[in-house]
């Protein structure tokens, strides 16, 4: 209300305003799925984390070494709390994750990385082929050994040998072990 020696102004209108909210950098966050130090994590898993207080977005680094970024390199995922890698994670591998919440004031500081280990996926071995004697060889000595190439993922071999196509009169599904 303005005033002077004559008196106060009358009929003045009230006005209002709202003060700003003083923002602070966001808090750090932690993985919620998979949990830090988890083992046997499915290779097709998404990474989920808890929302960071005051965060308006997140950047994520994911790698196969501590501090590594070979899976995701400072990828800005926006204001979501999940990351779906573009390909499956490598099996039987320790995965290192670093999530940095941010807002207009800046990035969270002092956040620590977390890690987990993916599952081992058992797969059926590939077929193999004879290396000695070669397929369709002729004049093979009767006392020859049979040698074959190692099959990928094989832990043993069963052999059938016969004097006719598909025959088993010499060896019938004989388990020879991992040789």
PDB file of C-alpha atoms in Angstrom:
ATOM      1  CA  UNK A   1       0.000   0.000   0.000  1.00  0.00           C
ATOM      2  CA  UNK A   2       1.588   3.287  -1.077  1.00  0.00           C
ATOM      3  CA  UNK A   3       1.343   6.210   1.335  1.00  0.00           C
ATOM      4  CA  UNK A   4       2.456   9.839   1.813  1.00  0.00           C
ATOM      5  CA  UNK A   5       1.822  12.702   4.236  1.00  0.00           C
ATOM      6  CA  UNK A   6      -1.781  12.994   3.076  1.00  0.00           C
ATOM      7  CA  UNK A   7      -2.563   9.282   3.674  1.00  0.00           C
ATOM      8  CA  UNK A   8      -2.610   5.734   2.341  1.00  0.00           C
ATOM      9  CA  UNK A   9      -3.711   4.738  -1.133  1.00  0.00           C
ATOM     10  CA  UNK A  10      -7.080   2.983  -1.131  1.00  0.00           C
ATOM     11  CA  UNK A  11      -8.598   0.247  -3.299  1.00  0.00           C
ATOM     12  CA  UNK A  12      -5.275  -1.334  -4.176  1.00  0.00           C
ATOM     13  CA  UNK A  13      -5.584  -4.798  -5.748  1.00  0.00           C
ATOM     14  CA  UNK A  14      -3.850  -7.756  -4.159  1.00  0.00           C
ATOM     15  CA  UNK A  15      -1.445  -9.686  -6.361  1.00  0.00           C
ATOM     16  CA  UNK A  16       0.247 -13.066  -5.937  1.00  0.00           C
ATOM     17  CA  UNK A  17       3.090 -15.180  -7.253  1.00  0.00           C
ATOM     18  CA  UNK A  18       4.569 -18.617  -6.637  1.00  0.00           C
ATOM     19  CA  UNK A  19       8.204 -19.170  -5.809  1.00  0.00           C
ATOM     20  CA  UNK A  20      10.329 -21.706  -7.657  1.00  0.00           C
ATOM     21  CA  UNK A  21      11.107 -25.128  -6.315  1.00  0.00           C
ATOM     22  CA  UNK A  22      14.828 -25.394  -5.853  1.00  0.00           C
ATOM     23  CA  UNK A  23      15.790 -28.581  -7.657  1.00  0.00           C
ATOM     24  CA  UNK A  24      18.661 -30.753  -6.621  1.00  0.00           C
ATOM     25  CA  UNK A  25      20.595 -33.374  -8.523  1.00  0.00           C
ATOM     26  CA  UNK A  26      18.877 -36.755  -8.348  1.00  0.00           C
ATOM     27  CA  UNK A  27      19.825 -39.564  -6.015  1.00  0.00           C
ATOM     28  CA  UNK A  28      21.566 -42.683  -7.285  1.00  0.00           C
ATOM     29  CA  UNK A  29      19.540 -45.795  -7.994  1.00  0.00           C
ATOM     30  CA  UNK A  30      20.072 -49.560  -7.793  1.00  0.00           C
ATOM     31  CA  UNK A  31      19.104 -52.522  -9.933  1.00  0.00           C
ATOM     32  CA  UNK A  32      15.845 -54.180  -8.917  1.00  0.00           C
ATOM     33  CA  UNK A  33      15.997 -56.930 -11.559  1.00  0.00           C
ATOM     34  CA  UNK A  34      18.396 -58.643 -11.736  1.00  0.00           C
ATOM     35  CA  UNK A  35      19.725 -57.849  -8.295  1.00  0.00           C
ATOM     36  CA  UNK A  36      23.371 -56.953  -7.752  1.00  0.00           C
ATOM     37  CA  UNK A  37      25.553 -60.117  -7.605  1.00  0.00           C
ATOM     38  CA  UNK A  38      22.731 -62.367  -8.895  1.00  0.00           C
ATOM     39  CA  UNK A  39      23.784 -65.527 -10.757  1.00  0.00           C
ATOM     40  CA  UNK A  40      22.072 -67.636 -13.405  1.00  0.00           C
ATOM     41  CA  UNK A  41      20.327 -64.589 -14.898  1.00  0.00           C
ATOM     42  CA  UNK A  42      18.513 -65.352 -18.165  1.00  0.00           C
ATOM     43  CA  UNK A  43      20.370 -63.998 -21.194  1.00  0.00           C
ATOM     44  CA  UNK A  44      17.176 -62.393 -22.520  1.00  0.00           C
ATOM     45  CA  UNK A  45      16.543 -60.390 -19.327  1.00  0.00           C
ATOM     46  CA  UNK A  46      15.686 -56.712 -19.236  1.00  0.00           C
ATOM     47  CA  UNK A  47      17.461 -54.524 -16.678  1.00  0.00           C
ATOM     48  CA  UNK A  48      15.133 -52.779 -14.215  1.00  0.00           C
ATOM     49  CA  UNK A  49      16.020 -50.291 -11.484  1.00  0.00           C
ATOM     50  CA  UNK A  50      14.391 -48.275  -8.737  1.00  0.00           C
ATOM     51  CA  UNK A  51      13.317 -44.737  -9.599  1.00  0.00           C
ATOM     52  CA  UNK A  52      15.860 -42.143  -8.460  1.00  0.00           C
ATOM     53  CA  UNK A  53      14.503 -39.306  -6.310  1.00  0.00           C
ATOM     54  CA  UNK A  54      14.302 -36.117  -8.446  1.00  0.00           C
ATOM     55  CA  UNK A  55      15.400 -37.977 -11.610  1.00  0.00           C
ATOM     56  CA  UNK A  56      13.902 -36.950 -14.953  1.00  0.00           C
ATOM     57  CA  UNK A  57      15.947 -39.438 -16.979  1.00  0.00           C
ATOM     58  CA  UNK A  58      18.641 -42.111 -16.902  1.00  0.00           C
ATOM     59  CA  UNK A  59      21.792 -42.952 -18.828  1.00  0.00           C
ATOM     60  CA  UNK A  60      23.061 -46.531 -18.724  1.00  0.00           C
ATOM     61  CA  UNK A  61      26.378 -48.238 -19.374  1.00  0.00           C
ATOM     62  CA  UNK A  62      26.454 -52.028 -19.719  1.00  0.00           C
ATOM     63  CA  UNK A  63      29.535 -54.101 -20.434  1.00  0.00           C
ATOM     64  CA  UNK A  64      31.342 -57.385 -19.950  1.00  0.00           C
ATOM     65  CA  UNK A  65      34.179 -55.763 -17.978  1.00  0.00           C
ATOM     66  CA  UNK A  66      34.111 -53.390 -15.007  1.00  0.00           C
ATOM     67  CA  UNK A  67      33.442 -49.946 -16.485  1.00  0.00           C
ATOM     68  CA  UNK A  68      32.871 -51.545 -19.896  1.00  0.00           C
ATOM     69  CA  UNK A  69      30.409 -50.213 -22.456  1.00  0.00           C
ATOM     70  CA  UNK A  70      30.426 -52.933 -25.120  1.00  0.00           C
ATOM     71  CA  UNK A  71      26.679 -53.627 -24.667  1.00  0.00           C
ATOM     72  CA  UNK A  72      25.394 -50.073 -23.984  1.00  0.00           C
ATOM     73  CA  UNK A  73      27.553 -46.940 -24.057  1.00  0.00           C
ATOM     74  CA  UNK A  74      26.079 -44.044 -22.047  1.00  0.00           C
ATOM     75  CA  UNK A  75      22.690 -44.753 -23.617  1.00  0.00           C
ATOM     76  CA  UNK A  76      20.015 -42.224 -22.641  1.00  0.00           C
ATOM     77  CA  UNK A  77      16.845 -44.239 -21.998  1.00  0.00           C
ATOM     78  CA  UNK A  78      14.750 -41.231 -20.965  1.00  0.00           C
ATOM     79  CA  UNK A  79      12.472 -41.240 -17.947  1.00  0.00           C
ATOM     80  CA  UNK A  80      11.928 -45.007 -17.735  1.00  0.00           C
ATOM     81  CA  UNK A  81      13.323 -47.504 -15.252  1.00  0.00           C
ATOM     82  CA  UNK A  82      13.991 -50.393 -17.627  1.00  0.00           C
ATOM     83  CA  UNK A  83      16.489 -51.219 -20.362  1.00  0.00           C
ATOM     84  CA  UNK A  84      15.905 -53.902 -22.992  1.00  0.00           C
ATOM     85  CA  UNK A  85      19.230 -54.774 -24.675  1.00  0.00           C
ATOM     86  CA  UNK A  86      18.987 -55.037 -28.466  1.00  0.00           C
ATOM     87  CA  UNK A  87      20.428 -58.583 -28.354  1.00  0.00           C
ATOM     88  CA  UNK A  88      20.592 -61.289 -25.710  1.00  0.00           C
ATOM     89  CA  UNK A  89      23.328 -60.896 -23.119  1.00  0.00           C
ATOM     90  CA  UNK A  90      26.282 -63.279 -23.530  1.00  0.00           C
ATOM     91  CA  UNK A  91      25.883 -66.517 -21.585  1.00  0.00           C
ATOM     92  CA  UNK A  92      27.973 -67.432 -18.542  1.00  0.00           C
ATOM     93  CA  UNK A  93      29.351 -63.882 -18.351  1.00  0.00           C
ATOM     94  CA  UNK A  94      29.570 -61.285 -15.596  1.00  0.00           C
ATOM     95  CA  UNK A  95      27.655 -58.202 -16.760  1.00  0.00           C
ATOM     96  CA  UNK A  96      28.568 -54.802 -15.293  1.00  0.00           C
ATOM     97  CA  UNK A  97      25.909 -52.067 -15.098  1.00  0.00           C
ATOM     98  CA  UNK A  98      26.185 -48.378 -14.268  1.00  0.00           C
ATOM     99  CA  UNK A  99      23.037 -46.199 -14.169  1.00  0.00           C
ATOM    100  CA  UNK A 100      23.266 -42.399 -13.925  1.00  0.00           C
ATOM    101  CA  UNK A 101      20.030 -40.581 -13.024  1.00  0.00           C
ATOM    102  CA  UNK A 102      19.868 -36.962 -14.235  1.00  0.00           C
ATOM    103  CA  UNK A 103      17.648 -33.873 -14.211  1.00  0.00           C
ATOM    104  CA  UNK A 104      17.899 -30.214 -15.301  1.00  0.00           C
ATOM    105  CA  UNK A 105      20.280 -29.466 -12.420  1.00  0.00           C
ATOM    106  CA  UNK A 106      22.743 -32.232 -13.340  1.00  0.00           C
ATOM    107  CA  UNK A 107      23.768 -35.850 -12.938  1.00  0.00           C
ATOM    108  CA  UNK A 108      23.651 -37.933  -9.787  1.00  0.00           C
ATOM    109  CA  UNK A 109      27.142 -38.285  -8.347  1.00  0.00           C
ATOM    110  CA  UNK A 110      28.914 -41.042  -6.471  1.00  0.00           C
ATOM    111  CA  UNK A 111      26.781 -43.833  -7.932  1.00  0.00           C
ATOM    112  CA  UNK A 112      28.402 -47.260  -7.846  1.00  0.00           C
ATOM    113  CA  UNK A 113      28.273 -49.906 -10.542  1.00  0.00           C
ATOM    114  CA  UNK A 114      26.589 -53.254 -10.027  1.00  0.00           C
ATOM    115  CA  UNK A 115      27.047 -56.650 -11.653  1.00  0.00           C
ATOM    116  CA  UNK A 116      25.409 -60.029 -12.167  1.00  0.00           C
ATOM    117  CA  UNK A 117      26.280 -63.257 -13.978  1.00  0.00           C
ATOM    118  CA  UNK A 118      24.224 -64.736 -16.800  1.00  0.00           C
ATOM    119  CA  UNK A 119      23.124 -68.344 -17.159  1.00  0.00           C
ATOM    120  CA  UNK A 120      24.948 -71.080 -19.024  1.00  0.00           C
ATOM    121  CA  UNK A 121      22.816 -72.407 -21.839  1.00  0.00           C
ATOM    122  CA  UNK A 122      23.294 -76.076 -22.683  1.00  0.00           C
ATOM    123  CA  UNK A 123      23.018 -76.791 -26.386  1.00  0.00           C
ATOM    124  CA  UNK A 124      22.938 -79.950 -28.441  1.00  0.00           C
ATOM    125  CA  UNK A 125      26.336 -80.626 -30.051  1.00  0.00           C
ATOM    126  CA  UNK A 126      26.901 -80.224 -33.759  1.00  0.00           C
ATOM    127  CA  UNK A 127      27.398 -83.288 -35.926  1.00  0.00           C
ATOM    128  CA  UNK A 128      30.879 -84.394 -36.883  1.00  0.00           C
ATOM    129  CA  UNK A 129      32.517 -86.031 -39.899  1.00  0.00           C
ATOM    130  CA  UNK A 130      35.194 -88.660 -40.387  1.00  0.00           C
ATOM    131  CA  UNK A 131      38.719 -87.313 -40.753  1.00  0.00           C
ATOM    132  CA  UNK A 132      40.314 -90.742 -41.267  1.00  0.00           C
ATOM    133  CA  UNK A 133      39.366 -92.537 -43.420  1.00  0.00           C
ATOM    134  CA  UNK A 134      37.566 -89.863 -45.400  1.00  0.00           C
ATOM    135  CA  UNK A 135      33.994 -90.406 -46.542  1.00  0.00           C
ATOM    136  CA  UNK A 136      33.820 -92.656 -49.647  1.00  0.00           C
ATOM    137  CA  UNK A 137      37.529 -93.576 -49.400  1.00  0.00           C
ATOM    138  CA  UNK A 138      38.528 -96.877 -51.022  1.00  0.00           C
ATOM    139  CA  UNK A 139      41.365 -99.300 -50.290  1.00  0.00           C
ATOM    140  CA  UNK A 140      41.259 -98.547 -46.540  1.00  0.00           C
ATOM    141  CA  UNK A 141      43.375-100.978 -44.495  1.00  0.00           C
ATOM    142  CA  UNK A 142      41.273-103.448 -42.482  1.00  0.00           C
ATOM    143  CA  UNK A 143      43.132-102.553 -39.259  1.00  0.00           C
ATOM    144  CA  UNK A 144      42.516 -98.782 -39.607  1.00  0.00           C
ATOM    145  CA  UNK A 145      41.273 -96.680 -36.717  1.00  0.00           C
ATOM    146  CA  UNK A 146      38.289 -94.407 -37.232  1.00  0.00           C
ATOM    147  CA  UNK A 147      39.010 -90.750 -36.467  1.00  0.00           C
ATOM    148  CA  UNK A 148      36.566 -87.842 -36.589  1.00  0.00           C
ATOM    149  CA  UNK A 149      36.565 -84.101 -36.101  1.00  0.00           C
ATOM    150  CA  UNK A 150      35.563 -82.820 -32.672  1.00  0.00           C
ATOM    151  CA  UNK A 151      31.894 -81.827 -32.463  1.00  0.00           C
ATOM    152  CA  UNK A 152      31.167 -78.375 -31.060  1.00  0.00           C
ATOM    153  CA  UNK A 153      29.649 -78.731 -27.546  1.00  0.00           C
ATOM    154  CA  UNK A 154      30.194 -82.516 -27.565  1.00  0.00           C
ATOM    155  CA  UNK A 155      31.099 -84.287 -24.302  1.00  0.00           C
ATOM    156  CA  UNK A 156      31.120 -87.778 -25.801  1.00  0.00           C
ATOM    157  CA  UNK A 157      30.467 -89.824 -28.928  1.00  0.00           C
ATOM    158  CA  UNK A 158      28.417 -92.881 -29.883  1.00  0.00           C
ATOM    159  CA  UNK A 159      29.415 -94.738 -33.027  1.00  0.00           C
ATOM    160  CA  UNK A 160      27.589 -97.006 -35.452  1.00  0.00           C
ATOM    161  CA  UNK A 161      29.614 -99.056 -37.950  1.00  0.00           C
ATOM    162  CA  UNK A 162      28.217-101.576 -40.397  1.00  0.00           C
ATOM    163  CA  UNK A 163      28.865-103.367 -43.660  1.00  0.00           C
ATOM    164  CA  UNK A 164      25.684-101.936 -45.213  1.00  0.00           C
ATOM    165  CA  UNK A 165      24.267 -98.398 -45.353  1.00  0.00           C
ATOM    166  CA  UNK A 166      22.789 -97.754 -41.897  1.00  0.00           C
ATOM    167  CA  UNK A 167      24.112-101.108 -40.673  1.00  0.00           C
ATOM    168  CA  UNK A 168      25.352-101.727 -37.117  1.00  0.00           C
ATOM    169  CA  UNK A 169      26.847-105.231 -37.385  1.00  0.00           C
ATOM    170  CA  UNK A 170      30.351-104.000 -36.361  1.00  0.00           C
ATOM    171  CA  UNK A 171      29.410-101.368 -33.730  1.00  0.00           C
ATOM    172  CA  UNK A 172      25.869-100.654 -32.573  1.00  0.00           C
ATOM    173  CA  UNK A 173      25.558 -97.223 -30.943  1.00  0.00           C
ATOM    174  CA  UNK A 174      28.758 -97.900 -28.987  1.00  0.00           C
ATOM    175  CA  UNK A 175      29.616 -95.157 -26.472  1.00  0.00           C
ATOM    176  CA  UNK A 176      33.334 -94.415 -26.899  1.00  0.00           C
ATOM    177  CA  UNK A 177      33.427 -91.494 -24.426  1.00  0.00           C
ATOM    178  CA  UNK A 178      34.949 -88.107 -25.150  1.00  0.00           C
ATOM    179  CA  UNK A 179      37.600 -89.252 -27.636  1.00  0.00           C
TER     180      UNK A 179
END
